[in-house]
Amino acid sequence: MKKAFRKYHRILGIIVCLPLLLTVLTGMLATIAGEWPINLGLSSNLMLKIHTGEIFHLQAIYPILNGFGLIGLLVTGMSMSGLFNQKKRLNTSN
């Protein structure tokens, strides 16, 4: 079972890597450009358009796909961690 989850986790990680990285970086840059007194030469409005997928005309589905990708990575990662394995412990009380 762990082998299958590793395979799915690896494939899913490759698929969602770029959209999640783009979302994280543009979110950070939009905050920096909008709130900090640093001139990066970037518009916070442009960063937010990229962040929400509006620039690609995917604003209705982009956050949902990012969310499903993250949930998939969490499920496969947690299942591989062994945290939820039901191992029976032997009663060693004397």
CSV table of C-alpha atoms in Angstrom, one decimal:
chain,number,residue,atom,x,y,z
A,1,MET,CA,0.0,0.0,0.0
A,2,LYS,CA,2.8,2.4,0.9
A,3,LYS,CA,4.4,1.7,-2.5
A,4,ALA,CA,1.3,2.8,-4.3
A,5,PHE,CA,0.9,5.9,-2.2
A,6,ARG,CA,4.6,6.8,-2.9
A,7,LYS,CA,3.9,6.5,-6.6
A,8,TYR,CA,0.8,8.7,-6.4
A,9,HIS,CA,2.5,11.2,-4.2
A,10,ARG,CA,5.5,11.5,-6.6
A,11,ILE,CA,3.2,12.0,-9.6
A,12,LEU,CA,0.9,14.4,-7.8
A,13,GLY,CA,3.9,16.4,-6.5
A,14,ILE,CA,5.3,16.8,-10.0
A,15,ILE,CA,1.9,17.9,-11.3
A,16,VAL,CA,1.1,20.5,-8.6
A,17,CYS,CA,4.7,21.8,-8.0
A,18,LEU,CA,4.6,24.6,-10.6
A,19,PRO,CA,1.1,26.0,-9.8
A,20,LEU,CA,1.7,25.9,-6.0
A,21,LEU,CA,5.1,27.5,-6.4
A,22,LEU,CA,3.6,30.2,-8.6
A,23,THR,CA,0.8,30.8,-6.0
A,24,VAL,CA,3.2,31.0,-3.1
A,25,LEU,CA,5.7,33.3,-4.8
A,26,THR,CA,3.1,35.7,-6.3
A,27,GLY,CA,1.3,35.9,-3.0
A,28,MET,CA,4.4,36.8,-1.2
A,29,LEU,CA,5.4,39.3,-3.9
A,30,ALA,CA,2.0,40.9,-3.9
A,31,THR,CA,2.2,41.4,-0.1
A,32,ILE,CA,5.7,42.9,-0.4
A,33,ALA,CA,4.8,45.2,-3.3
A,34,GLY,CA,1.6,46.4,-1.6
A,35,GLU,CA,2.5,46.7,2.0
A,36,TRP,CA,6.3,47.3,2.3
A,37,PRO,CA,7.9,50.6,1.3
A,38,ILE,CA,10.2,48.7,-1.2
A,39,ASN,CA,9.9,49.3,-4.9
A,40,LEU,CA,10.4,46.0,-6.7
A,41,GLY,CA,9.1,47.3,-10.0
A,42,LEU,CA,6.2,45.0,-9.8
A,43,SER,CA,2.6,45.9,-9.5
A,44,SER,CA,0.7,44.2,-6.6
A,45,ASN,CA,-2.3,44.1,-8.9
A,46,LEU,CA,-0.4,42.1,-11.5
A,47,MET,CA,0.9,39.8,-8.8
A,48,LEU,CA,-2.7,39.2,-7.5
A,49,LYS,CA,-3.9,38.5,-11.1
A,50,ILE,CA,-1.2,35.8,-11.4
A,51,HIS,CA,-1.8,34.6,-7.9
A,52,THR,CA,-5.6,34.0,-8.5
A,53,GLY,CA,-5.2,32.6,-12.0
A,54,GLU,CA,-7.0,35.6,-13.5
A,55,ILE,CA,-4.2,36.3,-15.9
A,56,PHE,CA,-4.7,32.8,-17.4
A,57,HIS,CA,-8.5,33.1,-17.3
A,58,LEU,CA,-8.6,30.3,-14.7
A,59,GLN,CA,-9.8,32.3,-11.7
A,60,ALA,CA,-12.9,30.1,-11.2
A,61,ILE,CA,-11.0,26.8,-11.1
A,62,TYR,CA,-7.3,27.6,-10.2
A,63,PRO,CA,-7.8,27.8,-6.4
A,64,ILE,CA,-9.9,24.7,-6.4
A,65,LEU,CA,-7.2,22.7,-8.4
A,66,ASN,CA,-4.5,24.0,-6.0
A,67,GLY,CA,-6.6,23.0,-3.1
A,68,PHE,CA,-7.3,19.5,-4.4
A,69,GLY,CA,-3.6,19.1,-5.2
A,70,LEU,CA,-2.6,20.0,-1.7
A,71,ILE,CA,-5.3,17.7,-0.2
A,72,GLY,CA,-4.0,14.9,-2.4
A,73,LEU,CA,-0.4,15.5,-1.3
A,74,LEU,CA,-1.5,15.6,2.4
A,75,VAL,CA,-3.5,12.4,2.2
A,76,THR,CA,-0.8,10.5,0.4
A,77,GLY,CA,2.0,12.0,2.6
A,78,MET,CA,0.2,11.2,5.9
A,79,SER,CA,-0.7,7.7,4.8
A,80,MET,CA,3.0,7.1,4.0
A,81,SER,CA,4.1,8.5,7.4
A,82,GLY,CA,2.8,5.5,9.3
A,83,LEU,CA,1.0,7.8,11.7
A,84,PHE,CA,-2.4,6.1,11.2
A,85,ASN,CA,-1.1,2.5,11.2
A,86,GLN,CA,-3.0,0.3,13.6
A,87,LYS,CA,-0.2,-1.8,15.1
A,88,LYS,CA,-1.2,-4.2,17.8
A,89,ARG,CA,1.0,-3.9,20.9
A,90,LEU,CA,1.8,-6.9,22.9
A,91,ASN,CA,0.8,-6.7,26.5
A,92,THR,CA,4.1,-7.2,28.3
A,93,SER,CA,2.8,-6.6,31.8
A,94,ASN,CA,4.0,-9.2,34.3
